[in-house]
N, CA, C and O atoms as a Tinker XYZ file with bonds, in Angstrom:
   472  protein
     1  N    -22.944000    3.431000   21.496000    73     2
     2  CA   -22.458000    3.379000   20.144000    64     1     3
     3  C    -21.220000    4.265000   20.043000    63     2     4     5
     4  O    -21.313000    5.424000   20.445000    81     3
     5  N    -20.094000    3.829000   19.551000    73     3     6
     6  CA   -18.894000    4.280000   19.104000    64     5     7
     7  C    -18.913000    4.790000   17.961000    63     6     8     9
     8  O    -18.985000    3.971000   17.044000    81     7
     9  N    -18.850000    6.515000   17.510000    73     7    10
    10  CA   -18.211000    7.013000   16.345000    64     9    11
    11  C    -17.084000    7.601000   16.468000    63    10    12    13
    12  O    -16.767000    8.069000   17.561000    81    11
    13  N    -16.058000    7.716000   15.112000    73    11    14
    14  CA   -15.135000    8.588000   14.882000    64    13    15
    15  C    -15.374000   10.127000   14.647000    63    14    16    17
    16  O    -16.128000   10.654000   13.828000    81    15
    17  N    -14.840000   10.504000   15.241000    73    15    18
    18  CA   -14.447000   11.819000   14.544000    64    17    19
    19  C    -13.486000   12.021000   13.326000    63    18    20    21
    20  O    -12.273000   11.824000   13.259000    81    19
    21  N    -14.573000   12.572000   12.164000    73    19    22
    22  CA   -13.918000   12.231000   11.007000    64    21    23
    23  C    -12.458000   13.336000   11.310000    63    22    24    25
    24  O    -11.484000   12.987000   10.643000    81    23
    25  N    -12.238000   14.478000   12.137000    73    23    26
    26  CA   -11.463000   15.059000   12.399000    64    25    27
    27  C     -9.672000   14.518000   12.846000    63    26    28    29
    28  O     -8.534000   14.791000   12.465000    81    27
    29  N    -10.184000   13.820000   13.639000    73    27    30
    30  CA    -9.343000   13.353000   14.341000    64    29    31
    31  C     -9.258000   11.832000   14.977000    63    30    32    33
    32  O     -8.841000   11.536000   16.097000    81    31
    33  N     -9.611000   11.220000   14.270000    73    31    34
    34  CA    -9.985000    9.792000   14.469000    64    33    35
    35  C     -9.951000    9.510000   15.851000    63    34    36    37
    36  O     -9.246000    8.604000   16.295000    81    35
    37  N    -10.687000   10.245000   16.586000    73    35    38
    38  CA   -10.656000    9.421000   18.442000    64    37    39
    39  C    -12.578000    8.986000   18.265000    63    38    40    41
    40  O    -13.522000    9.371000   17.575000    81    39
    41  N    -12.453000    8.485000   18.810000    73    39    42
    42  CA   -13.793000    7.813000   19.197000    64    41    43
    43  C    -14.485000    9.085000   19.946000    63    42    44    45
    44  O    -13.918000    9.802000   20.770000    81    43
    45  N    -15.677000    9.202000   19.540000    73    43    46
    46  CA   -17.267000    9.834000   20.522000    64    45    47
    47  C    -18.438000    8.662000   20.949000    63    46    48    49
    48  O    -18.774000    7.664000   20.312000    81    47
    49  N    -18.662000    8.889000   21.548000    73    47    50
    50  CA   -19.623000    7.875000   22.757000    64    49    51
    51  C    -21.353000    9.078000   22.335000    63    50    52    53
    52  O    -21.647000   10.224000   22.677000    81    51
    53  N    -22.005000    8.128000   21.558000    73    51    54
    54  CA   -23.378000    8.037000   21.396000    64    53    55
    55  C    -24.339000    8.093000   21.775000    63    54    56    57
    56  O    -24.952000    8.681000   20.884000    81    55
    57  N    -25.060000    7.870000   22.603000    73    55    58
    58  CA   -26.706000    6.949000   23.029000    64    57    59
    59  C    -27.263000    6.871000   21.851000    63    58    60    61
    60  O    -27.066000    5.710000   21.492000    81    59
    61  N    -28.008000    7.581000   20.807000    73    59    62
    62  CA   -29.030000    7.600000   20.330000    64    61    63
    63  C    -28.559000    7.805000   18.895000    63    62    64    65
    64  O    -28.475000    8.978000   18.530000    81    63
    65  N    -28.274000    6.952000   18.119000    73    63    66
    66  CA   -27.487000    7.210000   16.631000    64    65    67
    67  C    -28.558000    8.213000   15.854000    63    66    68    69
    68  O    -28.146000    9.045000   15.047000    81    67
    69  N    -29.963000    8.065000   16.163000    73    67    70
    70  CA   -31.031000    9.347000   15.273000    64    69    71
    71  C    -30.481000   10.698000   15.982000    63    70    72    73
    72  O    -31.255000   11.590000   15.632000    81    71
    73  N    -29.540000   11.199000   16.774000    73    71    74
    74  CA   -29.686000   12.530000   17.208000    64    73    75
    75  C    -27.775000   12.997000   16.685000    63    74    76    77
    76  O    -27.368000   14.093000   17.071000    81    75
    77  N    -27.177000   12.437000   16.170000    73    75    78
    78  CA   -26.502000   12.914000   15.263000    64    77    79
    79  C    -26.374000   12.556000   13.787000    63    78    80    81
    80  O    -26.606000   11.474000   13.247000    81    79
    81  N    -25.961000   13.679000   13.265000    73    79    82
    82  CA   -25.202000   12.960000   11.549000    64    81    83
    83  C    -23.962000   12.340000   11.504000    63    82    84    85
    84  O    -23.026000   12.883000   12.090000    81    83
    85  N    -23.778000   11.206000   10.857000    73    83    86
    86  CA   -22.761000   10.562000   10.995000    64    85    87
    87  C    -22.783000    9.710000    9.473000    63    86    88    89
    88  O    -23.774000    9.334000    8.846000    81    87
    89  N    -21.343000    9.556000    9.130000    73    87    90
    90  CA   -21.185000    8.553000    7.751000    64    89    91
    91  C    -21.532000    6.811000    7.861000    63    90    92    93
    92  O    -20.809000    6.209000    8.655000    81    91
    93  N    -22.404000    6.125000    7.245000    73    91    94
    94  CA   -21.602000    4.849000    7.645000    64    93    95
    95  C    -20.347000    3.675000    6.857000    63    94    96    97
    96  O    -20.423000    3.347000    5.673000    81    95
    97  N    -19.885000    3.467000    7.261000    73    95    98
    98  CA   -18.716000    2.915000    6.508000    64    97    99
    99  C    -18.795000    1.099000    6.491000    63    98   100   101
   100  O    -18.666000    0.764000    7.668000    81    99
   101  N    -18.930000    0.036000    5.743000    73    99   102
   102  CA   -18.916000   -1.038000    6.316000    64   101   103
   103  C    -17.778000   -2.077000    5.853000    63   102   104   105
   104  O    -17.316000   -1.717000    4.770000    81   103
   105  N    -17.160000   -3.300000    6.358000    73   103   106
   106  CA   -16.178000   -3.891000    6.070000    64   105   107
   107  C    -16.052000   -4.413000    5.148000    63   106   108   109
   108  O    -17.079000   -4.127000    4.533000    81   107
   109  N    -15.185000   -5.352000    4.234000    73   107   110
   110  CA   -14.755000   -5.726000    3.499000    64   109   111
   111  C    -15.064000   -7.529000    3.849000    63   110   112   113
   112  O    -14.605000   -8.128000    4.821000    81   111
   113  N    -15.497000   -7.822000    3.323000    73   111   114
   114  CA   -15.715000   -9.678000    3.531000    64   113   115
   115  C    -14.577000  -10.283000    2.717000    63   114   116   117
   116  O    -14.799000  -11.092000    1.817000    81   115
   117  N    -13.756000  -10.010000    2.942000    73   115   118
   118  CA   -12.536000  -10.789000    2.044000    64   117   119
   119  C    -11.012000  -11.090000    3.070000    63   118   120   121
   120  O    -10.532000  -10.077000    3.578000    81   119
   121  N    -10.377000  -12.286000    3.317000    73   119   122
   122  CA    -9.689000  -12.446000    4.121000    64   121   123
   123  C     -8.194000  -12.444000    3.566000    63   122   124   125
   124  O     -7.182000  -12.990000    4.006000    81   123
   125  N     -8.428000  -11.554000    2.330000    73   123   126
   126  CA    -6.843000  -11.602000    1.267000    64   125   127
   127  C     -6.654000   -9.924000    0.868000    63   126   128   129
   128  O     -6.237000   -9.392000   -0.161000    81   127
   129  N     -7.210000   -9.288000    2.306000    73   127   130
   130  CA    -7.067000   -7.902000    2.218000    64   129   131
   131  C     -5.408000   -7.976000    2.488000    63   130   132   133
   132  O     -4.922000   -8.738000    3.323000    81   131
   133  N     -4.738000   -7.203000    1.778000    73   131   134
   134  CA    -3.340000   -6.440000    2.043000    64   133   135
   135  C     -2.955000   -6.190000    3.071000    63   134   136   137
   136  O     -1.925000   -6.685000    3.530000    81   135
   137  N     -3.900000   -5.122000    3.858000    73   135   138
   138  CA    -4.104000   -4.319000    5.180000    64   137   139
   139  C     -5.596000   -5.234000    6.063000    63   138   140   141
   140  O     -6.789000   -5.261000    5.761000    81   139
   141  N     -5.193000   -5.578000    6.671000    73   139   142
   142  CA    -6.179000   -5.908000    7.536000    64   141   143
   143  C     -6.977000   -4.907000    7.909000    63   142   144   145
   144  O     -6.380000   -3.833000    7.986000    81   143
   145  N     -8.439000   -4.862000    8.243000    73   143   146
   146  CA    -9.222000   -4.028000    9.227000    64   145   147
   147  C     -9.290000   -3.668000   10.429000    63   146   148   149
   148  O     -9.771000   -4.483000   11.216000    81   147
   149  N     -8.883000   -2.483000   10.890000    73   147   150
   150  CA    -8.964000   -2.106000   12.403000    64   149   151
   151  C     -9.616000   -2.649000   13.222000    63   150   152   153
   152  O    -10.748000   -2.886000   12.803000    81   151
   153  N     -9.343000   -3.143000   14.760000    73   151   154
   154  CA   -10.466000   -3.800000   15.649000    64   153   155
   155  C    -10.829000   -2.135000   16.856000    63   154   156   157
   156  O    -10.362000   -1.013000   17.053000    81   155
   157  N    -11.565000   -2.722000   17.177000    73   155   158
   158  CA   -11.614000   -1.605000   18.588000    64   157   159
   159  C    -10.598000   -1.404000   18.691000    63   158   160   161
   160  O    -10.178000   -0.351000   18.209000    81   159
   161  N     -9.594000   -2.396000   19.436000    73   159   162
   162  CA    -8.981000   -2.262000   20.408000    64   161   163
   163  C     -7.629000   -1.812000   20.149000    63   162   164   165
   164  O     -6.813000   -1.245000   20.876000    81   163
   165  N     -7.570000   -2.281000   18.681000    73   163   166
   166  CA    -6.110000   -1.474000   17.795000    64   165   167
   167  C     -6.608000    0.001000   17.969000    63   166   168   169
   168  O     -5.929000    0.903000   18.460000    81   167
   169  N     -7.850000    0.118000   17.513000    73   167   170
   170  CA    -7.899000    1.662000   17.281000    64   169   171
   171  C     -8.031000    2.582000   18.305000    63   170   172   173
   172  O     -7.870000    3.794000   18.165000    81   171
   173  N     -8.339000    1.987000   19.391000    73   171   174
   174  CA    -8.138000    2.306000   20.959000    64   173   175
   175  C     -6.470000    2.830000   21.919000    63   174   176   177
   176  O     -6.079000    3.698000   22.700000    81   175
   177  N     -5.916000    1.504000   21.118000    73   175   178
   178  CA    -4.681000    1.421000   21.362000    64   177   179
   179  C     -3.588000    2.761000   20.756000    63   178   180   181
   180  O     -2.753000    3.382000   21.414000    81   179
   181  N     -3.908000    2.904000   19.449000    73   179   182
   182  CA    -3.531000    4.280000   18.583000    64   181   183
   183  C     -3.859000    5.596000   19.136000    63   182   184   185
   184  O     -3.166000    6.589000   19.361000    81   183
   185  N     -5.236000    5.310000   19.312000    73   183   186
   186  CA    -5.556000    6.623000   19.949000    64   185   187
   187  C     -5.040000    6.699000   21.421000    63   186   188   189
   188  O     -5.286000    7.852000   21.774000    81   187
   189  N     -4.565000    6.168000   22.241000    73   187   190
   190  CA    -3.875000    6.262000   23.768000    64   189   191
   191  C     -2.107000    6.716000   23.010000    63   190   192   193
   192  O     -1.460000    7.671000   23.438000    81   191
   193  N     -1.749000    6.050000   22.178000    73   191   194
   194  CA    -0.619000    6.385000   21.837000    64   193   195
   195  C     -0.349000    7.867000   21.465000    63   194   196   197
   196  O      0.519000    8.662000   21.825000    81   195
   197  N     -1.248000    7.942000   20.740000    73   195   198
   198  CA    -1.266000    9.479000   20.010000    64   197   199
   199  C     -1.571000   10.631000   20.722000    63   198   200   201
   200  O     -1.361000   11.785000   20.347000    81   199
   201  N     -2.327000   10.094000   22.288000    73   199   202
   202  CA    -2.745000   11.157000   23.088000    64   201   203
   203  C     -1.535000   11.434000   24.247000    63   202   204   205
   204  O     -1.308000   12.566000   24.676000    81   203
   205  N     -0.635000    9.964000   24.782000    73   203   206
   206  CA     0.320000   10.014000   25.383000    64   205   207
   207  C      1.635000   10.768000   24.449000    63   206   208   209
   208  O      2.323000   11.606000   25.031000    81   207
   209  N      1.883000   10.485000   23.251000    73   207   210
   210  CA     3.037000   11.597000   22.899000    64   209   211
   211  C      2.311000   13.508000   22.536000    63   210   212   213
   212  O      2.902000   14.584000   22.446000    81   211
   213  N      1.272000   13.248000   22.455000    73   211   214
   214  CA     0.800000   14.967000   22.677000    64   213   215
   215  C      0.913000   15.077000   23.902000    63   214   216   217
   216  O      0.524000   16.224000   24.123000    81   215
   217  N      1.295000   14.461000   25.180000    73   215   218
   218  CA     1.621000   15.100000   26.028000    64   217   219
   219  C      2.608000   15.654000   26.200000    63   218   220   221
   220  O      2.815000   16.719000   26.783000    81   219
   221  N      3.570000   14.683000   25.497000    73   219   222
   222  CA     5.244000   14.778000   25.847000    64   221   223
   223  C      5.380000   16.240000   24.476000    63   222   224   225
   224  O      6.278000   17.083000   24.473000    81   223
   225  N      4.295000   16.163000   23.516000    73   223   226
   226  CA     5.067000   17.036000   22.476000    64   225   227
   227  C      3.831000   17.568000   21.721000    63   226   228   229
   228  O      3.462000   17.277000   20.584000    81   227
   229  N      3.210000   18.515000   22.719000    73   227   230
   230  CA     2.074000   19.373000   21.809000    64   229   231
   231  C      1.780000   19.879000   20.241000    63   230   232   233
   232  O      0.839000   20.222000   19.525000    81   231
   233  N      3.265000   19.689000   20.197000    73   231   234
   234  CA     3.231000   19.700000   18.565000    64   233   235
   235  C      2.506000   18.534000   17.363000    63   234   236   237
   236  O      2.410000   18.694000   16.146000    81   235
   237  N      2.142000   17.563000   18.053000    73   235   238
   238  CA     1.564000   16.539000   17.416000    64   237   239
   239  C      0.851000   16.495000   16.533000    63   238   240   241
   240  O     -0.022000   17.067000   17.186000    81   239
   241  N      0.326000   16.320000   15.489000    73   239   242
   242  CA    -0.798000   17.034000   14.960000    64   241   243
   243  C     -1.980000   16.392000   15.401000    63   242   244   245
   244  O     -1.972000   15.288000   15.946000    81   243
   245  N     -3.316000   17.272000   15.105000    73   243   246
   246  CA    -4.190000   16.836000   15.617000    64   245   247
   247  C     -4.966000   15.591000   15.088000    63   246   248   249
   248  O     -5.691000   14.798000   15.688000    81   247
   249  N     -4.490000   15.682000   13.423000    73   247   250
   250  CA    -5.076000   14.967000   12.730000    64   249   251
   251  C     -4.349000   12.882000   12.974000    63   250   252   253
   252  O     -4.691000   11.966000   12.226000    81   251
   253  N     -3.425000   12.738000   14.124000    73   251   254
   254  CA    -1.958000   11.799000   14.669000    64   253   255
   255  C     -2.451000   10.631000   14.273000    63   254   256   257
   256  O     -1.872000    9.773000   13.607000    81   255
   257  N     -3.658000   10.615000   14.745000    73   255   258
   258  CA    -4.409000    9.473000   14.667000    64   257   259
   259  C     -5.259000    8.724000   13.690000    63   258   260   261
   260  O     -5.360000    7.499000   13.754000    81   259
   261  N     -5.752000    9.301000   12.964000    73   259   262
   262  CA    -6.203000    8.983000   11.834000    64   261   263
   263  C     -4.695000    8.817000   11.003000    63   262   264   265
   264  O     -4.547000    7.639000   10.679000    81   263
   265  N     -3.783000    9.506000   10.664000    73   263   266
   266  CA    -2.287000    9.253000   10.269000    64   265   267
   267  C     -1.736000    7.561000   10.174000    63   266   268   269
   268  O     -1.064000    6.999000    9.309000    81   267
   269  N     -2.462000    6.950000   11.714000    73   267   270
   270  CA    -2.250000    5.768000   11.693000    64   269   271
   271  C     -2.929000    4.640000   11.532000    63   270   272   273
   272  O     -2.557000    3.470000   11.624000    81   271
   273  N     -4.580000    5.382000   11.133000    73   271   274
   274  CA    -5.237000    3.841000   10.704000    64   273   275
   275  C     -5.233000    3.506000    9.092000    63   274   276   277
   276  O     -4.651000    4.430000    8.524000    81   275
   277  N     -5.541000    2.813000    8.443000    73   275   278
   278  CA    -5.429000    2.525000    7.458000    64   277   279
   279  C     -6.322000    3.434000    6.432000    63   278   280   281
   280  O     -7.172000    4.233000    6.827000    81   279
   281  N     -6.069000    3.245000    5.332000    73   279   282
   282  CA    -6.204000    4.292000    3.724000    64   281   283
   283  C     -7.527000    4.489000    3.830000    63   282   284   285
   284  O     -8.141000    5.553000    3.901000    81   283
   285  N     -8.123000    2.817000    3.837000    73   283   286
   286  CA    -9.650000    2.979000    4.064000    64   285   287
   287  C    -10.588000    3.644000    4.890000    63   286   288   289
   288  O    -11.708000    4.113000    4.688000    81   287
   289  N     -9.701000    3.546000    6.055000    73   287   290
   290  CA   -10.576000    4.805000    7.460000    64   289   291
   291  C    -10.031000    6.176000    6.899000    63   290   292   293
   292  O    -10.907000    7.026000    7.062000    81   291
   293  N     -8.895000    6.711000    6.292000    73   291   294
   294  CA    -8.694000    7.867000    6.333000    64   293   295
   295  C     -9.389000    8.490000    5.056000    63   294   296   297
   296  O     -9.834000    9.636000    5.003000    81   295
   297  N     -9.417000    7.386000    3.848000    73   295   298
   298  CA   -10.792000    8.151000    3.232000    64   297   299
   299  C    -12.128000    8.310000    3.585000    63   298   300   301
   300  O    -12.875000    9.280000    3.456000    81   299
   301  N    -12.325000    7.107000    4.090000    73   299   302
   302  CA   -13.718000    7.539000    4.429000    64   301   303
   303  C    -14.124000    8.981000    5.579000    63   302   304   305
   304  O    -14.937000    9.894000    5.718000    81   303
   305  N    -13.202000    8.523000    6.052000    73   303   306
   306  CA   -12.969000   10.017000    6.936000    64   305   307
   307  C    -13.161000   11.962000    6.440000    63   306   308   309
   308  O    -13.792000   12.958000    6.794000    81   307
   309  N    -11.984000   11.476000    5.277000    73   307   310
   310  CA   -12.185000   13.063000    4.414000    64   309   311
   311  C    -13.068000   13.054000    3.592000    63   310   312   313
   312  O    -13.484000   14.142000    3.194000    81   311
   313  N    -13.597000   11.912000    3.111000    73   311   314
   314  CA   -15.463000   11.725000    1.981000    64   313   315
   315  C    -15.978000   12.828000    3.254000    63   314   316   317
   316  O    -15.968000   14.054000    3.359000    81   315
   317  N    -16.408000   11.733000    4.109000    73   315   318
   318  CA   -17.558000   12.240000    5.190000    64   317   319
   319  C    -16.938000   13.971000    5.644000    63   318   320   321
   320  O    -17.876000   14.729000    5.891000    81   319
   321  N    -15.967000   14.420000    5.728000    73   319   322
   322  CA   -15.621000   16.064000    6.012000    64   321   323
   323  C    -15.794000   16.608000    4.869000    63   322   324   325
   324  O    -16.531000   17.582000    5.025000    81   323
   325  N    -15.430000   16.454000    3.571000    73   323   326
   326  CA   -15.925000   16.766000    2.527000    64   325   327
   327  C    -17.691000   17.055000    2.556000    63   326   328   329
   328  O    -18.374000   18.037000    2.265000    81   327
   329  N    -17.827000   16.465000    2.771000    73   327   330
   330  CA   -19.695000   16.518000    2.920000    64   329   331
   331  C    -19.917000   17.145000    4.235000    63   330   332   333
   332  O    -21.013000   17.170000    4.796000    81   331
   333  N    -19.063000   17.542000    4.601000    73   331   334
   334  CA   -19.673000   18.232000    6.319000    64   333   335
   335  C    -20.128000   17.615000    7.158000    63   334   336   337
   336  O    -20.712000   18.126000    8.114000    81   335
   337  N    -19.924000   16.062000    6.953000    73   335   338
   338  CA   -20.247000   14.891000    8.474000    64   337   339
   339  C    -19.171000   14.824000    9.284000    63   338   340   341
   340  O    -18.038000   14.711000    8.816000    81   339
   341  N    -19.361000   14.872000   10.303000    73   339   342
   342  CA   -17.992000   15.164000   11.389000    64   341   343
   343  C    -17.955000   13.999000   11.805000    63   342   344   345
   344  O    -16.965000   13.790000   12.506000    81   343
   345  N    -18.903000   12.779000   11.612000    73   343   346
   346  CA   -18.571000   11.810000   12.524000    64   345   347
   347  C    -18.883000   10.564000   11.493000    63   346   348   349
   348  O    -19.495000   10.691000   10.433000    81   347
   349  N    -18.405000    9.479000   11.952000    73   347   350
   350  CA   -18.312000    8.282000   10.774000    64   349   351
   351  C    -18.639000    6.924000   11.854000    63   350   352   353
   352  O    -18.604000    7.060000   13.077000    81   351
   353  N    -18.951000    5.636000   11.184000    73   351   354
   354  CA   -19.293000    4.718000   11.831000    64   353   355
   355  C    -18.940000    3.625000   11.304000    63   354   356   357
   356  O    -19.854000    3.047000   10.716000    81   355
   357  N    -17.899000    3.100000   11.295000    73   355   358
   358  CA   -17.300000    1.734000   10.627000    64   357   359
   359  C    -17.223000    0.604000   11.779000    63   358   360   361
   360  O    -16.622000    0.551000   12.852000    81   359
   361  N    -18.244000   -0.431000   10.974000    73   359   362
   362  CA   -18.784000   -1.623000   11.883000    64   361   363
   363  C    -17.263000   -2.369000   12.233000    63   362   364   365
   364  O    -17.036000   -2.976000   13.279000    81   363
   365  N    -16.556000   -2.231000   11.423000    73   363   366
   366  CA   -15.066000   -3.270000   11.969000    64   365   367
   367  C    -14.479000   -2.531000   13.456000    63   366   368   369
   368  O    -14.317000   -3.265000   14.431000    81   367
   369  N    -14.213000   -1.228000   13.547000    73   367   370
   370  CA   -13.530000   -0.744000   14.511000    64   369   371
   371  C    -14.574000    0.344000   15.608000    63   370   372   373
   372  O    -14.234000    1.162000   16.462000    81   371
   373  N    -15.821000   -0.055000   15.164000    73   371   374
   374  CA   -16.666000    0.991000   16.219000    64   373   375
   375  C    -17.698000    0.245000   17.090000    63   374   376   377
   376  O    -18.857000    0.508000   17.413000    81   375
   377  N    -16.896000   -0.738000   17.344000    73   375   378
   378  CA   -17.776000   -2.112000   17.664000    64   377   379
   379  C    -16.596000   -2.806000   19.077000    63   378   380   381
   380  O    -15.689000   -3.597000   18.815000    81   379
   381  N    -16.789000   -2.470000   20.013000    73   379   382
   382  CA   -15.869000   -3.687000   20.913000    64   381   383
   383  C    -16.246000   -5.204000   20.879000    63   382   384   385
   384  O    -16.674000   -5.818000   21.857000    81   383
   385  N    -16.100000   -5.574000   20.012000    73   383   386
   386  CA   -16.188000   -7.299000   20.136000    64   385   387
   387  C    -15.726000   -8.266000   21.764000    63   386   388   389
   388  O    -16.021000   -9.365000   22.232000    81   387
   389  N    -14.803000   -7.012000   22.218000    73   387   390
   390  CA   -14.854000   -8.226000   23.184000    64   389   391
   391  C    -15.674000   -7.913000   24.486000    63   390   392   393
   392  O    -15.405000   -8.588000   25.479000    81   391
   393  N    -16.711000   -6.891000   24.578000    73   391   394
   394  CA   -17.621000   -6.779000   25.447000    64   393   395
   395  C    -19.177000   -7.541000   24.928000    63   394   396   397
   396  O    -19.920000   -6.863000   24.218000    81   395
   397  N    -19.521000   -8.699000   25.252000    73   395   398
   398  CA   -20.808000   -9.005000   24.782000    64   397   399
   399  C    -22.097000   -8.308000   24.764000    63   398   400   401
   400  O    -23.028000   -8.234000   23.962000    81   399
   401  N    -21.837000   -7.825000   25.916000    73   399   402
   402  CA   -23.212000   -6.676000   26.084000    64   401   403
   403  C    -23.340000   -5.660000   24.904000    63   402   404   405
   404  O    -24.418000   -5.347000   24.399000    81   403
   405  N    -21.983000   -5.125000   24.478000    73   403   406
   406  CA   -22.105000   -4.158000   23.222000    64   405   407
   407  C    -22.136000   -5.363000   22.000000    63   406   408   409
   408  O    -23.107000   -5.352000   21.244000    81   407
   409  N    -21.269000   -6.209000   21.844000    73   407   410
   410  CA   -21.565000   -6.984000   20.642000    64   409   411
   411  C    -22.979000   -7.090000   20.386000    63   410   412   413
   412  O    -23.609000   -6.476000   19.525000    81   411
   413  N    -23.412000   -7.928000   21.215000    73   411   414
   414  CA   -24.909000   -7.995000   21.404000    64   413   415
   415  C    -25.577000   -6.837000   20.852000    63   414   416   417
   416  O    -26.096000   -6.847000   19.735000    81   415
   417  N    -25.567000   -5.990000   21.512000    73   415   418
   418  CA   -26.797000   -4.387000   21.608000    64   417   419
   419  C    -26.563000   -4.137000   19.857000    63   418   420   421
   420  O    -27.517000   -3.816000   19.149000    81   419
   421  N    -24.875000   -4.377000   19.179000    73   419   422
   422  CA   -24.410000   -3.973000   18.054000    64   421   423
   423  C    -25.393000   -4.817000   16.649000    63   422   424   425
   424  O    -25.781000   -4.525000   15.518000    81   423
   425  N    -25.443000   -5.788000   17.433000    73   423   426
   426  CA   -25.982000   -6.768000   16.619000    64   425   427
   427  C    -27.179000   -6.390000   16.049000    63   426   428   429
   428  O    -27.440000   -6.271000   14.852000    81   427
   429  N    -28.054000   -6.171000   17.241000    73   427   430
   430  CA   -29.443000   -6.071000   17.690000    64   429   431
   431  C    -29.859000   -4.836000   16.792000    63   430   432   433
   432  O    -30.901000   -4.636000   16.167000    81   431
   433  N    -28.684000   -4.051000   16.928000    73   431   434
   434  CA   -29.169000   -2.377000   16.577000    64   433   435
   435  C    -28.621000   -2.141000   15.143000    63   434   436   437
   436  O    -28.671000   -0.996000   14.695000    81   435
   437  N    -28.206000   -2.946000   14.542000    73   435   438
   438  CA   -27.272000   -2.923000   13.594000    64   437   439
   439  C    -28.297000   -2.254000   12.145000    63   438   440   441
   440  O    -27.801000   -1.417000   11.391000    81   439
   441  N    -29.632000   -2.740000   11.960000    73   439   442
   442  CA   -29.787000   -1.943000   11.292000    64   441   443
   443  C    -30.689000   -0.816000   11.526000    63   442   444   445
   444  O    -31.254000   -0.193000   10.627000    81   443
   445  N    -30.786000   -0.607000   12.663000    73   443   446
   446  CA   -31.037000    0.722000   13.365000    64   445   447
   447  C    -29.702000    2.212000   12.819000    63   446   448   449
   448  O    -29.843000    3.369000   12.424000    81   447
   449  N    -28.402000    1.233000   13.124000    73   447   450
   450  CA   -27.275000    2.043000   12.620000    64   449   451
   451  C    -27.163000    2.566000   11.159000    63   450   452   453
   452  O    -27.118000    3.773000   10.925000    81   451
   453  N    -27.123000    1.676000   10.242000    73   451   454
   454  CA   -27.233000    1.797000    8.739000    64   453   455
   455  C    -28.145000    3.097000    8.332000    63   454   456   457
   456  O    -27.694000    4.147000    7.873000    81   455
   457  N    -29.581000    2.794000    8.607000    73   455   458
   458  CA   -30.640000    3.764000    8.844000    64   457   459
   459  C    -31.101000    4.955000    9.095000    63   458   460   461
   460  O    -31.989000    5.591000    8.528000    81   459
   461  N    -30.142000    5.327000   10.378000    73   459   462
   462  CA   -30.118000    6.338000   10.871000    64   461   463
   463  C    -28.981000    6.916000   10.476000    63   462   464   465
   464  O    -29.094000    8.062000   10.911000    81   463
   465  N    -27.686000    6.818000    9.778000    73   463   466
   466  CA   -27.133000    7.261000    9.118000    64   465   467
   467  C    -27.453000    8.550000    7.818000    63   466   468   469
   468  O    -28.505000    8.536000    7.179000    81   467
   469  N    -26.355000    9.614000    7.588000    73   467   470
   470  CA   -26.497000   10.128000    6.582000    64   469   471
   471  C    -26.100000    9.624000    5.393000    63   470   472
   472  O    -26.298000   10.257000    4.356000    81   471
């Protein structure tokens, strides 16, 4: 299972969603959104970007990445730090769709996720 760090929007790697606190966040069913919804692999992609220019320029901020996903991840982000959850779980971008084995397991576990949420 894939969460954010409401800190710094990079992904943390899971096993067991009951052994942390985490926000859950879920998508929008509407295909006349403004801003589209993050996939994995955009948000994958951001975060390699944001980690390759902190190399070139430590000055980066830490917060680079979240900077670049959309309004909706970056509130839900400061809700959940506001409340002292460090970590968040939004089914659009914490989900690799294009690995079946996780789609699958995502599916399967999906309201295991909701649940075990704060």
């Amino acid at each position: 299972m894939w969460l954010l760090n409401t800190a710094n929007g990079n992904f943390v790697s899971v096993n067991d969603p009951r052994s942390v606190r985490y926000a859950p966040l879920s998508h929008v069913w509407s295909k006349d959104l403004q801003v589209p919804e993050l996939s994995f692999h955009e948000l994958r992609r951001i975060q390699e970007e944001v980690r390759a220019a902190r190399e070139k320029d430590p000055t980066v901020p830490e917060d680079a990445v979240l900077a670049h996903t959309s309004l909706k991840i970056r509130s839900a982000c400061a809700y959940a730090r506001d409340d002292g959850i460090g970590l968040l779980w939004a089914n659009t971008c914490c989900i690799d769709k294009s690995s079946s084995a996780e789609l699958g397991e995502a599916i399967n576990s999906m309201y295991s996720w909701y649940s075990s949420s704060t």
